[in-house]
Amino acid sequence: MISPGFFGLYNAHRALLTAQGAMNVVNANISNANTEGYTKQRADITEADPYAAPSISQLSQGQVGQGSIITQVTRSRDQFLDAQYRLANGISGQNTTMNGIFDQLQGIVAEPSTNGANTAMQNFYDTAQQLSVSPSSTAVRSQFMQQAADMVTTFQQEGQQLVDLRKNLVGDPSDTTSFATSQLAITANQINTMLSSIVKINQSIASVQSSGANANDLLDQRDLMLDKLSNLVDIKVTNYDSGQVDVTIAGQNMIKGVTQMDSLQVIQNTGTTPAPDDVPSLIRTVKGGITLNDGTAPDISSGTLKGINDMGGNDLTLTTVRGLLGKLDSLLTSIVTTVNTLQTSGRDLTGSLATSNPVFKTDATLNPSQPLAMFHYVANTDIIKNPKLLAAASDDSTQTGNFAGVGDGRNATLMAQLRDKTDATLGSNPVDYLTGMTTSLGIDASSYQSSSKSQAALVGSLSQQRASISGVNTDEETIDLLRFQRAFEASSKVISTLDQMYQTIINMAG
Amino acid sequence: MGMRITNNYLTQQSLTFLHNNLNNTSALQQKLSSGQNINRPSDDPVGLVQVLDLSNTLRTDQQYSKNIQSAVSEANTSDSAMNSMISLIQRAQEITTQAANFTTGSDGRKSIGLEIDQIIDQMVQLGNTEVGGIYIYGGMKTDSPPFSRSGDTITYSGTPSTIDWQRSSEIAKGVQVNVNVNGSDLLGSASLTASSPLPNTFAAGSQGIFKTLLDLKSDLNASSDTNQTTEIQARLDELTANLNTISGQQATVGAISNRLTLSQGRIDDRKSVLTQQYATLQDIDMPSTIAALNSQQNTLEASLNVTGRVLQNSLLSYLK
């Protein structure tokens, strides 16, 4: 017994379809060679079920192949690498964000330079010294007050820039509209948008796959979205054979398959009175799962969100925006207090006690929305107008009128010596304090610089490993193109040969 | 089998390399255009501490240097005023010796007395020497002339000579140097203390050149026919003692001046050392930085070249 009459034609037809199908996959690969997130696809070609099914009445020559078919088109992807990539990507996102903020901080602190706080402070102490040598010179007195005003302004400008930066990062209680526009809130919104896109793609994948088709392109889109999301916040992804994924953030279920369970929100921290040391904003899930910054252990461990939150946070011991602000505040307050203490116990050029004429005054109406003391200091305008009020002389009970004379610069000498005097509130002298602040900023900035570089390199290398598996090599595809072209030609030849054979038989019958 | 290399892999890698090369080039460029090694704290946090310390020391030294200069100028003026005082006393000695001579009659003595009177005026003027509006012999009362004469009474209204009223100047960290000589030490009573507040009038019993000159004048003007030899001889001895007092003070000023000059020398020496150190830390090594930039540019060009070649290669170029 032989196989049915047109058996060969059907075989060859399947071969043509297989070659065409494979060609389509090659085509898709080539056209998406540079598409972000595209995973190289592969046509899985297998032999078709042989003819005939095994039975007692075996064909004499045994089973005959029925050609080839494409069983499925699969993506070349390694989920283990995906997980590694996303983990590294989260840390990289955090480091890159912090590195960027450190760059801004270094720009604000502006050291070493001739127009930073260090120069302003040194200029001030220099004129104090000059005053001690020429206490009767009105020019030197004016210059002293000028430098005092300049120093306060320089500190306040740097401080204001830090306040603005922090407001931009996490919002400011004095401006309630700033919470919606803070980087923290914008990042949380981005995360929410991605979460809802992922849910929608999950739904599409479910409907495509329920009809038995493969949803490779949708899977690619979804995986790309997950990659991007992992840069913003650390996520845990659970893959299912159905093609669905669950996503959790900090242990909270955000997505379960086709259902969105929760989303993030950033709200103003109104728990306590707005004081400088409160964290302005809290990160929560709508259903109340995660609360970052409320005093409990932080649960988000990486990502841009974490970087913004940490740098805008209130840890005074870390080099955060608030930490630097606190240090500038302590320093200026220490300078103001120590100088004023000397001034108000000394005698001015006319020999009067300067008790009611401090060098620096506190004006609460100046920058009223700022709780920190440094924003309220101002050089005493009475002394600026009348520099004679400056107390360069000591209060000397052994002299007539407790005043030795206009040549007495002893009090000014004490002011100049404050530069090298350890202040209990600072734990060092003002100069060393500022140097220490600048140096620790430098050390932290440089460590984030290098860790953001090395983390980016790790992400890069993982991304290359993924490209090695999932990427398209156009040379490979060209070879496949030739391979299937030849297969198509050969099958066509089979058809034309069979056709000639049938022709022969038909002609015989005629 | 080796790693499967894909087109994206190649482009990603090429981009990473190009990016790194550009970053390095930009860092070198920033150094070259600012001329500084440390442009922000993170460039070299440890070097930064030294750079800040050095620049702080250099600027305080600059202030000390200014202090020294103004102290030196006071010392110099003081020294020349004392020279004039010494000349005046020497002149007084000369004419007083003449007055002690038997041949000088009462008229002669009176005319010598007139010159002594003028010497007293000049001495008051020297006692009121000022530098840049500051009366240098008034202690801490620098705004008004410390000596004033009203007839035969000379009043000192400066602060006493106790150490507490010495004007001082900081010439190094924590080092104060007294810059002035007190007028009462120099010309008036040395017994003036805090317990006898100002002003102090040079009355009988007080010492100093003014007392001597005033006494001398009154001796010379005495209408007595006697030669006043004993009295005048006594004044001559006093004049010598006063001369010694002033010379002694001049030596003190000389010592201050020496000390200031030495300190200035130390500051100058230190300045050159510190400036050198500062330059080593903060100024870029121009030739080696330029060399590094050149080699970086070569690397960049090479990687651009390689990228161009690698990315061009395709099987398609060889299929006909």
CSV table of C-alpha atoms in Angstrom, one decimal, chain A residues 32-35 38 40 102-104 106-109 111-112 118-119 122-127 129-130 132-136 349 396 398-400 403-410 413 416-417 419-420 429 431-432 434-435 438-439 441-446 449 453 460-461 463-465 467-479 482, chain B residues 1 3-14 16-17 20 23-24 36 38-46 48-53 55-57 59-60 62-64 66-67 70-71 132-134 138-144 158-160 164-171 173-176 194-195 197-198 278 282 313-316 319:
chain,number,residue,atom,x,y,z
A,32,ASN,CA,13.0,45.3,15.6
A,33,ALA,CA,16.8,45.0,15.8
A,34,ASN,CA,17.0,48.4,17.4
A,35,THR,CA,13.7,48.5,19.2
A,38,TYR,CA,12.4,43.9,22.0
A,40,LYS,CA,14.6,38.2,19.8
A,102,PHE,CA,25.0,66.1,45.6
A,103,ASP,CA,26.1,67.9,42.5
A,104,GLN,CA,23.6,70.6,43.3
A,106,GLN,CA,28.3,71.3,45.9
A,107,GLY,CA,27.2,74.0,43.6
A,108,ILE,CA,25.4,75.7,46.4
A,109,VAL,CA,28.1,75.4,49.0
A,111,GLU,CA,33.9,75.8,48.1
A,112,PRO,CA,36.7,76.3,47.4
A,118,ASN,CA,34.3,80.6,54.1
A,119,THR,CA,35.6,83.7,52.4
A,122,GLN,CA,37.2,85.1,57.0
A,123,ASN,CA,36.7,88.6,55.7
A,124,PHE,CA,34.6,89.4,58.7
A,125,TYR,CA,37.2,88.1,61.2
A,126,ASP,CA,39.9,90.0,59.2
A,127,THR,CA,38.2,93.3,59.7
A,129,GLN,CA,41.5,92.2,63.6
A,130,GLN,CA,41.9,95.4,61.7
A,132,SER,CA,41.7,95.9,67.0
A,133,VAL,CA,44.7,97.6,65.5
A,134,SER,CA,42.9,100.8,64.4
A,135,PRO,CA,39.9,101.0,66.7
A,136,SER,CA,39.4,104.8,66.2
A,349,LEU,CA,33.9,105.0,70.5
A,396,ASP,CA,37.4,98.9,82.1
A,398,THR,CA,39.9,101.0,86.5
A,399,GLN,CA,39.4,104.0,84.3
A,400,THR,CA,37.4,107.2,84.6
A,403,PHE,CA,36.7,103.8,79.3
A,404,ALA,CA,40.4,103.7,78.5
A,405,GLY,CA,40.2,105.7,75.3
A,406,VAL,CA,39.5,105.5,71.6
A,407,GLY,CA,42.8,103.7,71.1
A,408,ASP,CA,41.5,100.7,73.1
A,409,GLY,CA,41.0,97.8,70.7
A,410,ARG,CA,41.0,95.1,73.3
A,413,THR,CA,41.0,91.7,69.6
A,416,ALA,CA,39.1,88.6,66.1
A,417,GLN,CA,40.3,85.8,68.3
A,419,ARG,CA,38.1,82.8,64.7
A,420,ASP,CA,40.4,80.3,66.5
A,429,ASN,CA,36.3,76.8,66.0
A,431,VAL,CA,36.8,77.9,60.6
A,432,ASP,CA,37.4,74.2,61.3
A,434,LEU,CA,33.1,75.0,58.0
A,435,THR,CA,36.1,73.1,56.6
A,438,THR,CA,32.7,71.1,53.3
A,439,THR,CA,35.0,68.1,53.5
A,441,LEU,CA,30.1,66.9,51.8
A,442,GLY,CA,33.0,66.3,49.4
A,443,ILE,CA,33.6,62.8,50.8
A,444,ASP,CA,29.9,61.8,50.5
A,445,ALA,CA,29.6,63.4,47.1
A,446,SER,CA,32.7,61.6,45.8
A,449,GLN,CA,29.9,59.7,42.4
A,453,LYS,CA,29.4,55.0,38.3
A,460,GLY,CA,25.3,48.1,31.9
A,461,SER,CA,26.9,44.8,32.1
A,463,SER,CA,22.0,44.8,30.2
A,464,GLN,CA,24.7,43.5,27.9
A,465,GLN,CA,24.2,40.0,29.2
A,467,ALA,CA,21.4,41.7,25.0
A,468,SER,CA,23.6,38.7,24.5
A,469,ILE,CA,20.5,36.5,25.0
A,470,SER,CA,17.6,38.6,23.9
A,471,GLY,CA,19.2,40.9,21.4
A,472,VAL,CA,19.0,40.6,17.6
A,473,ASN,CA,22.1,39.8,15.6
A,474,THR,CA,21.4,40.9,12.1
A,475,ASP,CA,24.1,38.5,10.7
A,476,GLU,CA,22.3,35.6,12.3
A,477,GLU,CA,19.0,36.8,10.9
A,478,THR,CA,20.6,37.2,7.4
A,479,ILE,CA,21.8,33.6,7.5
A,482,LEU,CA,19.1,32.6,3.3
B,1,MET,CA,31.3,28.7,22.6
B,3,MET,CA,29.3,34.9,24.4
B,4,ARG,CA,26.7,35.6,21.7
B,5,ILE,CA,27.3,39.1,20.5
B,6,THR,CA,24.3,41.0,19.2
B,7,ASN,CA,24.0,44.3,17.4
B,8,ASN,CA,22.5,46.0,20.4
B,9,TYR,CA,25.3,44.6,22.6
B,10,LEU,CA,27.8,46.2,20.3
B,11,THR,CA,26.1,49.5,20.2
B,12,GLN,CA,25.6,49.6,24.0
B,13,GLN,CA,29.2,48.7,24.6
B,14,SER,CA,30.4,51.3,22.1
B,16,THR,CA,29.5,53.1,27.2
B,17,PHE,CA,33.1,53.4,26.1
B,20,ASN,CA,33.5,57.1,29.5
B,23,ASN,CA,33.6,62.0,30.6
B,24,ASN,CA,37.4,61.7,31.2
B,36,GLN,CA,42.8,74.0,39.6
B,38,ILE,CA,40.0,70.8,43.1
B,39,ASN,CA,37.0,72.5,41.6
B,40,ARG,CA,34.4,71.0,43.9
B,41,PRO,CA,34.8,69.3,47.3
B,42,SER,CA,34.2,65.8,45.8
B,43,ASP,CA,37.2,66.2,43.5
B,44,ASP,CA,39.6,65.4,46.4
B,45,PRO,CA,38.0,65.7,49.8
B,46,VAL,CA,41.3,65.1,51.6
B,48,LEU,CA,40.4,70.0,50.1
B,49,VAL,CA,41.1,70.1,53.8
B,50,GLN,CA,44.7,71.0,53.2
B,51,VAL,CA,43.8,73.5,50.5
B,52,LEU,CA,41.3,75.3,52.8
B,53,ASP,CA,43.7,75.2,55.8
B,55,SER,CA,44.5,79.4,52.1
B,56,ASN,CA,43.1,80.2,55.6
B,57,THR,CA,46.6,80.4,57.0
B,59,ARG,CA,45.0,85.0,54.5
B,60,THR,CA,45.5,85.3,58.3
B,62,GLN,CA,48.3,88.5,55.3
B,63,GLN,CA,46.4,90.2,58.1
B,64,TYR,CA,49.2,89.7,60.6
B,66,LYS,CA,49.3,94.3,57.8
B,67,ASN,CA,49.3,94.5,61.6
B,70,SER,CA,51.3,99.5,60.9
B,71,ALA,CA,53.2,98.7,64.1
B,132,GLY,CA,47.7,108.8,60.8
B,133,GLY,CA,45.6,110.7,63.3
B,134,ILE,CA,46.7,108.6,66.2
B,138,GLY,CA,48.8,108.8,74.9
B,139,GLY,CA,48.4,105.1,75.6
B,140,MET,CA,44.8,104.2,74.7
B,141,LYS,CA,43.7,107.8,74.5
B,142,THR,CA,44.8,108.2,70.9
B,143,ASP,CA,42.3,110.8,69.8
B,144,SER,CA,43.6,113.9,71.7
B,158,GLY,CA,46.8,109.8,78.3
B,159,THR,CA,46.3,106.4,80.0
B,160,PRO,CA,48.8,105.2,82.6
B,164,ASP,CA,46.8,96.9,80.7
B,165,TRP,CA,46.8,100.1,78.7
B,166,GLN,CA,49.4,99.1,76.3
B,167,ARG,CA,48.1,99.1,72.8
B,168,SER,CA,48.9,95.8,71.3
B,169,SER,CA,48.8,94.1,67.9
B,170,GLU,CA,48.4,90.4,67.0
B,171,ILE,CA,51.4,89.5,64.9
B,173,LYS,CA,48.3,83.4,66.2
B,174,GLY,CA,47.9,84.3,69.9
B,175,VAL,CA,51.0,86.5,69.9
B,176,GLN,CA,50.4,90.0,71.0
B,194,ALA,CA,45.7,103.1,87.9
B,195,SER,CA,44.9,104.2,91.4
B,197,PRO,CA,43.4,108.5,87.7
B,198,LEU,CA,43.9,111.1,85.0
B,278,TYR,CA,49.2,75.2,48.0
B,282,GLN,CA,45.6,73.0,43.9
B,313,ASN,CA,30.6,45.1,9.5
B,314,SER,CA,27.7,43.1,8.3
B,315,LEU,CA,27.3,39.9,6.5
B,316,LEU,CA,25.1,41.8,4.0
B,319,LEU,CA,26.4,38.7,0.0
